[in-house]
Amino acid sequence: MDRSIIQANSPKKVVWLYELDHSRQPFICLAKESLIDRGYSVTILDSANQPWSGELQRSAVDGRARSGSDRTGGRTLTMRLLARVGMWFRNGWLRSVPGARWAEKLFWYFGMAVRAVSERPEVIISTGIQGAAMAWMANGILRSRLVYYPLELYGEQHNQLRWWWKPFERLFIKYGIDALVTQNDERAKIYVREKGARLTPTIVHNYKRWQHIAPTGRLRERLALPENIRIVLYEGMLGHGRWLKNLVLSAEHLPDDVRLVFMGEPSEWWRSNVHPLMAMREIAQKVLVAPWVQHADLLGFVADADVGVIIYDDSARNNYYCEPGKLSDYVIAGLPVIAPNFPTIAPVILRYQIGAVFDNPAPERIAQAMREVLATPKSSWRNAIQAARKDLVWETQYPAFEKAVFGNGDPASLARI
């Protein structure tokens, strides 16, 4: 089969490999839903699909196949053996053997690769550096079309990778893939100039699906805030790698009728470094923390706010060249935005005139950007936000994603970024 393009009469079956829980990654879920809506078959293998997962354990014990696709004798036997060895790693004597942790990880890679092979897909998508290892292993047998869709700049994060993953990714990008998908031009330049990509990266922005969203009052009700109190909202991870301490301290410089609201899951870093600041009298009066909500319910809460905040620190390039999905969240929910003056965020906000940016993380400068946006009534931002909403949504990005996944019949072009 020609790996550069999936022919029109192909079954177009996709296997997606990811080492974490894909249900907590909205862009994998969104892309999967869109592919299924277009008639493709998509199977995601992630951290929930351990080789010793419940179904495989049952098949190892009583000899039943995991699913209809595994009922041939060879596949059933392979899955039963994988499940049995996995049970030994998890519950048996193998855990006490020196090096068992590494062996268990390698076994997981091998088991996931075998499961991918058993699906016999036309396309394999890998997201995550470990998912890439599993995908390349599986594709050594399948020779399917292999698409790399990383959502992070690996090696450019606060959480450092093991040293061997950087050279692995360079080899994978250079020799292993048929398409590379990334989130913006700045990240594409890094893949080409520094990571040795031989293919032109496809840009698929982290935008969410268009929805009609109206304020529901649920956020105000949950926080017991009256209508005359304006809300500046940050939704997202409450952890390291964001200027969250500065953001909390900026509340001291906000008008008395404004509340700075954080909505997310507090990390240990937050509890140790940020939460104590809320005992300060000037802060306690103006900062509130709302419980995290499921992504499916999120925008109904977001729409109650008056301003949305995007904030990362600039100490890692994964942040500096970020592509935050919350920009799309805020725009879809009808909110103007403030964000740092980073090259992948600020131009969008300024081009569509949907908010303000700050060029300095000092609390006073962050508060200045908030006051600048709050000085204009929320209703006056409506026309600009509606214009942005036509572009900053997933529907504008999906065609490029589908083209990258299945190919377009043209020879792969060399990157000239």
Coordinates of C-alpha atoms in Angstrom, one line a residue:
M1 CA 0.0 0.0 0.0
D2 CA 1.2 3.5 -0.8
R3 CA 1.8 5.1 2.6
S4 CA 1.6 8.7 1.2
I5 CA -2.1 8.6 0.6
I6 CA -5.1 6.5 1.6
Q7 CA -7.0 5.5 -1.5
A8 CA -10.7 6.4 -1.9
N9 CA -11.9 2.8 -1.6
S10 CA -9.9 2.1 1.6
P11 CA -11.7 1.3 4.8
K12 CA -10.1 4.3 6.4
K13 CA -9.7 2.7 9.8
V14 CA -7.7 4.8 12.3
V15 CA -5.9 3.7 15.5
W16 CA -4.8 6.6 17.8
L17 CA -2.1 5.9 20.4
Y18 CA -1.6 8.1 23.5
E19 CA 0.1 7.2 26.7
L20 CA -2.2 9.3 29.0
D21 CA -6.0 9.4 29.4
H22 CA -7.4 10.7 26.2
S23 CA -10.7 11.7 27.8
R24 CA -8.9 14.5 29.5
Q25 CA -7.4 15.8 26.3
P26 CA -10.2 17.7 24.5
F27 CA -8.5 18.0 21.1
I28 CA -8.1 14.2 20.8
C29 CA -11.8 13.8 21.7
L30 CA -12.8 16.6 19.2
A31 CA -10.7 15.1 16.4
K32 CA -12.0 11.6 17.1
E33 CA -15.6 12.8 17.0
S34 CA -15.1 14.7 13.7
L35 CA -13.5 11.6 12.1
I36 CA -16.3 9.4 13.2
D37 CA -18.9 12.0 12.0
R38 CA -17.2 11.7 8.5
G39 CA -17.6 8.0 8.5
Y40 CA -14.1 6.9 9.6
S41 CA -13.6 4.1 12.2
V42 CA -11.4 5.3 15.1
T43 CA -10.0 3.2 17.9
I44 CA -8.1 5.0 20.7
L45 CA -5.5 3.0 22.7
D46 CA -4.4 5.0 25.8
S47 CA -3.5 4.5 29.5
A48 CA -6.9 2.9 30.1
N49 CA -6.0 0.1 27.6
Q50 CA -3.3 -1.6 29.7
P51 CA -2.3 -5.0 28.4
W52 CA -3.6 -6.3 31.8
S53 CA -6.9 -4.3 31.6
G54 CA -10.1 -6.0 32.9
E55 CA -11.3 -7.5 29.6
L56 CA -7.9 -8.9 28.8
Q57 CA -7.5 -10.4 32.2
R58 CA -10.9 -12.1 31.8
S59 CA -9.8 -13.5 28.4
A60 CA -6.6 -14.8 30.0
V61 CA -8.5 -16.6 32.7
D62 CA -11.4 -18.1 30.7
G63 CA -10.1 -18.1 27.2
R64 CA -12.7 -15.6 25.8
A65 CA -11.6 -13.2 23.0
R66 CA -11.5 -9.5 23.9
S67 CA -13.7 -8.5 21.0
G68 CA -15.0 -9.6 17.6
S69 CA -11.8 -8.4 15.9
D70 CA -9.7 -10.7 18.1
R71 CA -11.6 -14.0 17.6
T72 CA -9.1 -15.6 15.3
G73 CA -7.0 -18.1 17.1
G74 CA -3.6 -16.3 16.7
R75 CA -4.8 -13.0 17.9
T76 CA -6.8 -14.5 20.8
L77 CA -3.7 -16.5 22.0
T78 CA -1.5 -13.4 21.7
M79 CA -3.9 -11.3 23.8
R80 CA -4.2 -14.0 26.4
L81 CA -0.4 -14.3 26.7
L82 CA -0.1 -10.5 27.0
A83 CA -2.8 -10.4 29.7
R84 CA -1.2 -13.2 31.6
V85 CA 2.3 -11.6 31.6
G86 CA 0.7 -8.3 32.5
M87 CA -1.0 -9.8 35.5
W88 CA 2.4 -11.2 36.6
F89 CA 3.9 -7.7 36.4
R90 CA 1.0 -6.1 38.3
N91 CA 0.3 -8.7 41.0
G92 CA 3.0 -11.3 40.9
W93 CA 6.6 -12.1 41.7
L94 CA 8.0 -10.2 38.7
R95 CA 7.5 -6.8 40.5
S96 CA 10.2 -7.7 43.0
V97 CA 12.8 -8.5 40.3
P98 CA 15.5 -5.7 39.8
G99 CA 14.7 -3.7 36.7
A100 CA 11.0 -4.9 36.7
R101 CA 9.7 -1.3 36.4
W102 CA 11.6 -0.7 33.1
A103 CA 10.6 -4.2 31.9
E104 CA 7.0 -3.4 32.8
K105 CA 7.1 -0.2 30.8
L106 CA 8.7 -1.9 27.8
F107 CA 6.1 -4.6 28.0
W108 CA 3.3 -2.0 28.0
Y109 CA 4.8 -0.5 24.8
F110 CA 5.0 -3.9 23.2
G111 CA 1.5 -4.8 24.3
M112 CA 0.0 -1.5 22.9
A113 CA 1.8 -2.0 19.7
V114 CA 0.5 -5.5 19.3
R115 CA -3.0 -4.3 20.0
A116 CA -2.6 -1.6 17.3
V117 CA -1.4 -4.2 14.9
S118 CA -4.4 -6.4 15.7
E119 CA -6.7 -3.6 14.6
R120 CA -5.0 -3.5 11.2
P121 CA -5.6 0.2 10.6
E122 CA -5.0 2.2 7.5
V123 CA -3.7 5.1 9.6
I124 CA -1.9 5.3 12.9
I125 CA -2.0 8.6 14.8
S126 CA 0.4 9.1 17.7
T127 CA 0.0 11.9 20.3
G128 CA 2.6 12.0 23.1
I129 CA 6.2 10.9 22.9
Q130 CA 5.6 7.5 24.3
G131 CA 2.7 7.1 22.0
A132 CA 5.1 7.7 19.1
A133 CA 7.3 4.9 20.3
M134 CA 4.3 2.5 20.3
A135 CA 3.2 3.7 16.9
W136 CA 6.6 3.3 15.3
M137 CA 6.9 -0.2 16.7
A138 CA 3.5 -1.2 15.4
N139 CA 4.1 0.4 12.0
G140 CA 7.2 -1.7 11.5
I141 CA 4.8 -4.5 10.9
L142 CA 1.8 -2.7 9.4
R143 CA 3.4 -0.1 7.1
S144 CA 0.3 2.0 7.5
R145 CA 0.3 5.8 7.1
L146 CA 1.8 7.2 10.3
V147 CA 0.8 10.7 11.6
Y148 CA 2.5 12.5 14.5
Y149 CA 0.2 14.9 16.3
P150 CA 2.1 16.1 19.4
L151 CA 0.2 18.6 21.6
E152 CA 3.3 19.7 23.5
L153 CA 6.8 20.7 22.4
Y154 CA 8.6 17.8 24.0
G155 CA 11.9 18.7 25.6
E156 CA 10.8 22.3 25.9
Q157 CA 8.5 21.9 29.0
H158 CA 8.9 22.5 32.7
N159 CA 8.7 18.8 33.3
Q160 CA 11.9 17.5 31.8
L161 CA 12.0 14.4 29.6
R162 CA 14.4 11.5 30.0
W163 CA 17.5 12.3 27.9
W164 CA 16.8 9.6 25.3
W165 CA 13.5 10.9 24.2
K166 CA 14.9 13.9 22.4
P167 CA 17.1 11.9 20.0
F168 CA 14.3 9.4 19.6
E169 CA 11.9 12.1 18.5
R170 CA 14.3 13.5 16.0
L171 CA 14.7 10.1 14.4
F172 CA 11.0 9.5 14.5
I173 CA 10.2 12.8 12.9
K174 CA 12.9 12.4 10.3
Y175 CA 12.4 8.8 9.3
G176 CA 9.2 7.4 10.8
I177 CA 6.2 9.6 9.8
D178 CA 4.1 10.5 6.8
A179 CA 2.6 13.6 8.3
L180 CA 3.3 16.0 11.1
V181 CA 0.6 18.2 12.7
T182 CA 1.4 21.1 15.0
Q183 CA -0.5 24.0 16.4
N184 CA 1.1 27.2 15.0
D185 CA 3.9 28.6 12.8
E186 CA 6.4 29.1 15.6
R187 CA 6.2 25.4 16.6
A188 CA 6.4 24.4 13.0
K189 CA 9.7 26.3 12.7
I190 CA 11.2 24.5 15.7
Y191 CA 10.2 21.1 14.1
V192 CA 11.9 22.0 10.9
R193 CA 14.9 24.0 11.9
E194 CA 15.8 22.2 15.2
K195 CA 14.2 18.8 15.1
G196 CA 15.0 17.9 11.5
A197 CA 11.5 17.5 10.1
R198 CA 11.6 16.4 6.5
L199 CA 7.9 17.2 5.9
T200 CA 6.2 20.5 6.0
P201 CA 4.2 20.5 9.3
T202 CA 0.4 21.0 8.9
I203 CA -0.9 23.7 11.1
V204 CA -4.1 22.8 13.0
H205 CA -4.9 25.4 15.7
N206 CA -6.3 24.4 19.1
Y207 CA -9.8 25.7 18.5
K208 CA -13.0 24.2 19.9
R209 CA -16.2 23.3 18.1
W210 CA -18.6 26.2 17.5
Q211 CA -21.6 26.3 19.9
H212 CA -24.3 28.7 20.8
I213 CA -23.6 29.7 24.4
A214 CA -25.5 32.1 26.6
P215 CA -24.9 33.0 30.2
T216 CA -26.6 30.5 32.5
G217 CA -26.0 32.1 35.9
R218 CA -24.5 28.9 37.2
L219 CA -21.1 30.5 38.0
R220 CA -22.7 33.4 39.8
E221 CA -25.0 31.1 41.7
R222 CA -22.2 28.8 42.7
L223 CA -20.1 31.7 44.0
A224 CA -23.1 33.7 45.4
L225 CA -22.2 36.8 43.3
P226 CA -24.9 39.4 42.4
E227 CA -25.3 40.8 38.9
N228 CA -23.6 44.1 39.8
I229 CA -20.3 42.3 40.5
R230 CA -18.1 41.8 37.4
I231 CA -16.1 38.6 37.0
V232 CA -12.6 38.2 35.6
L233 CA -12.2 34.4 35.0
Y234 CA -9.2 32.2 34.7
E235 CA -10.2 28.6 33.8
G236 CA -7.6 25.9 33.5
M237 CA -4.8 24.1 35.4
L238 CA -3.9 25.6 38.8
G239 CA -0.3 24.6 38.8
H240 CA 3.3 25.4 38.0
G241 CA 4.3 27.0 34.7
R242 CA 1.8 29.9 34.9
W243 CA 2.2 33.4 36.4
L244 CA -0.7 32.5 38.8
K245 CA 0.9 34.1 41.9
N246 CA 1.2 37.4 40.0
L247 CA -2.3 37.0 38.7
V248 CA -3.6 36.6 42.3
L249 CA -1.6 39.6 43.5
S250 CA -3.1 41.7 40.6
A251 CA -6.5 41.5 42.3
E252 CA -5.3 44.2 44.8
H253 CA -5.3 46.7 41.9
L254 CA -8.8 45.9 40.6
P255 CA -11.9 48.0 41.2
D256 CA -14.1 47.0 44.2
D257 CA -16.9 45.7 42.0
V258 CA -14.6 43.1 40.3
R259 CA -13.9 39.6 41.5
L260 CA -11.0 37.5 40.1
V261 CA -12.3 33.9 39.8
F262 CA -10.1 30.8 39.3
M263 CA -11.8 27.6 38.1
G264 CA -9.8 24.4 38.0
E265 CA -8.2 21.6 39.9
P266 CA -5.7 22.9 42.5
S267 CA -2.3 21.2 42.4
E268 CA 0.0 20.7 45.4
W269 CA 2.1 23.6 44.0
W270 CA -1.0 25.8 44.1
R271 CA -1.8 24.8 47.7
S272 CA 1.8 25.5 48.8
N273 CA 2.6 28.7 46.8
V274 CA -0.6 30.5 45.9
H275 CA -3.3 29.5 48.3
P276 CA -1.5 31.2 51.3
L277 CA -1.7 34.5 49.4
M278 CA -5.5 34.5 49.8
A279 CA -5.2 35.1 53.5
M280 CA -4.0 38.6 52.7
R281 CA -6.9 41.0 53.4
E282 CA -6.6 42.9 50.1
I283 CA -6.7 39.6 48.2
A284 CA -9.2 37.7 50.2
Q285 CA -11.9 40.2 49.3
K286 CA -11.4 39.9 45.6
V287 CA -10.3 36.4 44.7
L288 CA -12.5 33.3 44.6
V289 CA -11.8 29.7 43.6
A290 CA -14.6 27.8 41.9
P291 CA -14.7 24.0 41.7
W292 CA -13.5 22.4 38.5
V293 CA -16.2 21.3 36.1
Q294 CA -16.3 18.8 33.3
H295 CA -15.4 20.2 29.9
A296 CA -18.8 19.4 28.5
D297 CA -20.3 21.8 31.0
L298 CA -17.5 24.4 31.1
L299 CA -18.7 27.0 28.6
G300 CA -22.0 27.5 30.4
F301 CA -20.0 28.6 33.4
V302 CA -17.5 30.6 31.4
A303 CA -20.2 32.7 29.7
D304 CA -21.2 34.2 33.1
A305 CA -17.8 36.0 33.3
D306 CA -17.0 39.5 31.9
V307 CA -13.3 38.8 30.9
G308 CA -11.3 35.7 30.3
V309 CA -7.6 35.3 31.3
I310 CA -4.9 33.4 29.5
I311 CA -1.6 33.3 31.5
Y312 CA 1.5 31.2 31.2
D313 CA 5.1 32.0 32.2
D314 CA 7.8 32.4 29.6
S315 CA 10.5 30.2 31.1
A316 CA 9.8 27.3 28.7
R317 CA 9.3 27.4 24.9
N318 CA 6.3 25.1 25.3
N319 CA 4.7 28.0 27.1
Y320 CA 6.1 30.9 25.1
Y321 CA 4.8 29.3 21.8
C322 CA 1.6 28.0 23.4
E323 CA -1.7 27.4 21.6
P324 CA -4.2 27.6 24.5
G325 CA -7.6 26.1 23.8
K326 CA -9.1 28.5 26.3
L327 CA -8.7 31.3 23.8
S328 CA -11.4 29.6 21.7
D329 CA -13.4 28.8 24.9
Y330 CA -13.6 32.4 25.8
V331 CA -14.4 33.6 22.3
I332 CA -17.2 31.0 21.8
A333 CA -18.6 32.0 25.2
G334 CA -18.6 35.7 24.2
L335 CA -15.7 37.0 26.4
P336 CA -13.0 39.5 25.7
V337 CA -9.6 38.2 26.6
I338 CA -6.4 39.3 28.3
A339 CA -3.1 37.4 27.7
P340 CA 0.7 37.8 27.8
N341 CA 2.3 39.4 24.8
F342 CA 3.5 36.0 23.4
P343 CA 4.0 35.6 19.6
T344 CA 1.4 32.9 19.2
I345 CA -1.4 34.6 21.3
A346 CA -1.1 38.4 21.2
P347 CA -1.3 38.8 17.4
V348 CA -4.6 37.0 17.3
I349 CA -6.1 39.1 20.1
L350 CA -4.9 42.3 18.5
R351 CA -5.9 41.3 15.0
Y352 CA -9.5 40.6 16.0
Q353 CA -9.6 43.4 18.6
I354 CA -11.0 41.1 21.2
G355 CA -9.1 42.1 24.3
A356 CA -5.7 43.4 25.6
V357 CA -2.2 42.0 26.2
F358 CA 0.4 42.7 28.9
D359 CA 4.1 42.8 28.1
N360 CA 5.2 42.4 31.7
P361 CA 4.1 39.8 34.3
A362 CA 4.1 42.3 37.2
P363 CA 0.7 42.3 39.0
E364 CA 0.2 46.0 38.2
R365 CA 0.6 45.4 34.5
I366 CA -1.7 42.4 34.5
A367 CA -4.3 44.5 36.4
Q368 CA -3.9 47.3 33.9
A369 CA -4.8 45.0 31.0
M370 CA -7.9 43.8 33.0
R371 CA -9.0 47.4 33.7
E372 CA -8.5 48.3 30.0
V373 CA -10.9 45.6 28.9
L374 CA -13.3 46.2 31.8
A375 CA -13.5 49.9 30.8
T376 CA -15.5 48.8 27.8
P377 CA -18.9 47.2 28.6
K378 CA -19.1 43.5 27.7
S379 CA -21.9 44.2 25.2
S380 CA -19.6 46.5 23.3
W381 CA -17.2 43.7 22.5
R382 CA -19.9 41.6 20.9
N383 CA -19.3 42.5 17.2
A384 CA -15.6 41.9 17.4
I385 CA -16.1 38.6 19.2
Q386 CA -18.7 37.4 16.8
A387 CA -16.3 38.1 13.9
A388 CA -13.5 36.2 15.6
R389 CA -15.9 33.3 16.4
K390 CA -16.2 32.7 12.6
D391 CA -12.5 31.9 12.4
L392 CA -11.4 30.7 15.8
V393 CA -13.4 27.5 15.8
W394 CA -12.6 23.8 15.1
E395 CA -14.7 23.8 11.9
T396 CA -12.1 26.0 10.2
Q397 CA -9.3 23.6 11.2
Y398 CA -10.7 20.2 10.5
P399 CA -10.2 20.1 6.7
A400 CA -6.4 20.6 7.2
F401 CA -6.4 17.9 9.9
E402 CA -8.2 15.4 7.7
K403 CA -5.9 16.1 4.8
A404 CA -2.9 15.5 7.0
V405 CA -4.3 12.3 8.4
F406 CA -5.3 10.7 5.0
G407 CA -3.0 12.5 2.6
N408 CA -4.0 14.3 -0.6
G409 CA -2.1 12.4 -3.2
D410 CA 0.6 14.9 -3.7
P411 CA 4.3 14.1 -3.1
A412 CA 5.4 15.1 0.4
S413 CA 6.9 18.6 0.1
L414 CA 10.1 19.6 1.8
A415 CA 9.8 22.2 4.5
R416 CA 10.9 25.7 3.6
I417 CA 10.1 27.5 6.8

